[in-house]
Short mmCIF file of C-alpha atoms in Angstrom, two decimals:
data_model
loop_
_atom_site.label_atom_id
_atom_site.label_comp_id
_atom_site.label_asym_id
_atom_site.label_seq_id
_atom_site.Cartn_x
_atom_site.Cartn_y
_atom_site.Cartn_z
CA MET A 11 -9.37 6.68 11.46
CA THR A 12 -10.15 2.98 11.21
CA ALA A 13 -6.49 2.04 11.48
CA GLN A 14 -6.03 4.27 14.53
CA LEU A 15 -9.07 2.76 16.29
CA ALA A 16 -7.86 -0.74 15.49
CA VAL A 17 -4.42 -0.06 16.97
CA GLU A 18 -5.86 1.60 20.06
CA ASN A 19 -8.06 -1.44 20.65
CA GLY A 20 -5.38 -4.07 20.02
CA ALA A 21 -6.57 -5.20 16.60
CA LEU A 22 -3.17 -4.98 14.92
CA ASN A 23 -3.81 -7.21 11.91
CA PRO A 24 -6.74 -5.13 10.59
CA ALA A 25 -4.69 -1.99 11.21
CA ARG A 26 -1.75 -3.38 9.24
CA ARG A 27 -4.03 -4.41 6.37
CA GLU A 28 -5.61 -0.95 6.29
CA LEU A 29 -2.23 0.82 6.34
CA ARG A 30 -0.91 -1.49 3.62
CA TYR A 31 -3.96 -0.73 1.49
CA MET A 32 -3.54 3.04 1.96
CA LEU A 33 0.12 2.78 0.93
CA GLU A 34 -0.77 0.71 -2.15
CA VAL A 35 -3.41 3.21 -3.25
CA ALA A 36 -1.15 6.23 -2.68
CA VAL A 37 1.74 4.77 -4.69
CA ASN A 38 -0.36 3.38 -7.51
CA VAL A 39 -2.47 6.51 -7.94
CA ALA A 40 0.71 8.62 -8.01
CA TYR A 41 2.11 6.24 -10.64
CA VAL A 42 -1.00 6.56 -12.83
CA ASP A 43 -1.00 10.34 -12.45
CA GLU A 44 2.65 10.46 -13.46
CA ILE A 45 2.54 8.24 -16.53
CA ARG A 46 -0.89 9.35 -17.72
CA ALA A 47 -0.58 13.05 -16.84
CA LYS A 48 -2.08 14.22 -20.13
CA ASP A 49 -5.11 11.93 -19.93
CA SER A 50 -8.50 12.98 -18.62
CA PHE A 51 -9.60 11.90 -15.17
CA ASP A 52 -11.88 9.25 -16.65
CA GLU A 53 -9.04 7.88 -18.78
CA ARG A 54 -6.80 7.70 -15.72
CA VAL A 55 -9.47 5.85 -13.75
CA ALA A 56 -9.92 3.38 -16.59
CA PHE A 57 -6.15 2.83 -16.78
CA TYR A 58 -5.94 2.38 -12.98
CA ARG A 59 -8.75 -0.18 -13.04
CA GLY A 60 -7.12 -2.02 -15.93
CA LYS A 61 -4.57 -4.77 -15.65
CA LYS A 62 -1.53 -2.61 -16.34
CA VAL A 63 -1.31 -1.35 -12.77
CA SER A 64 -0.41 -3.99 -10.23
CA LYS A 65 -2.51 -3.07 -7.24
CA SER A 66 -1.18 -5.71 -4.84
CA ASN A 67 2.23 -4.15 -4.24
CA VAL A 68 4.06 -0.83 -4.25
CA ASP A 69 6.79 -1.63 -6.77
CA HIS A 70 5.71 1.30 -8.97
CA VAL A 71 7.31 3.59 -6.38
CA PHE A 72 10.66 2.86 -8.05
CA GLU A 73 9.29 4.19 -11.35
CA LEU A 74 8.14 7.51 -9.89
CA PRO A 75 10.45 10.51 -10.44
CA LEU A 76 10.16 11.71 -6.81
CA ARG A 77 12.08 14.81 -7.80
CA LEU A 78 11.93 16.42 -4.36
CA PHE A 79 13.98 13.58 -2.88
CA GLY A 80 16.94 14.15 -5.17
CA LYS A 81 19.70 11.64 -4.45
CA GLN A 82 17.59 10.11 -1.66
CA LYS A 83 14.92 8.91 -4.12
CA ASN A 84 16.01 5.28 -4.02
CA ASN A 85 16.28 5.30 -0.20
CA PHE A 86 12.74 6.63 0.03
CA ALA A 87 11.39 4.10 -2.47
CA THR A 88 13.13 1.28 -0.57
CA SER A 89 11.61 2.55 2.69
CA VAL A 90 8.15 2.58 1.12
CA ARG A 91 8.55 -1.00 -0.03
CA SER A 92 9.88 -2.05 3.40
CA ALA A 93 6.90 -0.43 5.12
CA TRP A 94 4.56 -2.27 2.76
CA VAL A 95 6.29 -5.59 3.49
CA ARG A 96 6.09 -5.00 7.25
CA ALA A 97 2.40 -4.15 6.94
CA SER A 98 1.89 -7.35 4.93
CA ASN A 99 3.36 -9.57 7.65
CA TYR A 100 0.50 -10.51 9.89
CA VAL A 101 -0.74 -13.77 11.30
CA HIS A 102 -4.27 -15.09 11.44
CA LEU A 103 -4.81 -16.75 14.79
CA THR A 104 -6.49 -20.13 14.86
CA LYS A 105 -9.67 -20.74 16.84
CA GLU A 106 -7.63 -22.71 19.40
CA GLU A 107 -5.15 -19.84 19.88
CA LEU A 108 -7.96 -17.37 20.32
CA THR A 109 -9.73 -19.62 22.84
CA ARG A 110 -6.51 -20.32 24.76
CA ASN A 111 -5.33 -16.70 24.84
CA TYR A 112 -8.57 -14.81 25.24
CA ALA A 113 -10.98 -17.15 27.03
#
């Protein structure tokens, strides 16, 4: 909802950051669930919070089985990474740019 409101109101950078974060969480939680499937919920949370799960990218998507995608698994994983990269590319405007463009 926050991302949608940001886009509708022209705040694209916060929307991109929010979408990137949601993608990171989805991929990394799926990764933890896959590799720690036999662990309890609390053990999975502890593993997720540990240092073995890189939470600043979506590279674990390539380690997921993604069985439903069949031969398209790698294409999907590449698309996920590309979406994450696009969502990571935003620019912070300087005070001068903001004043010049929005004053």
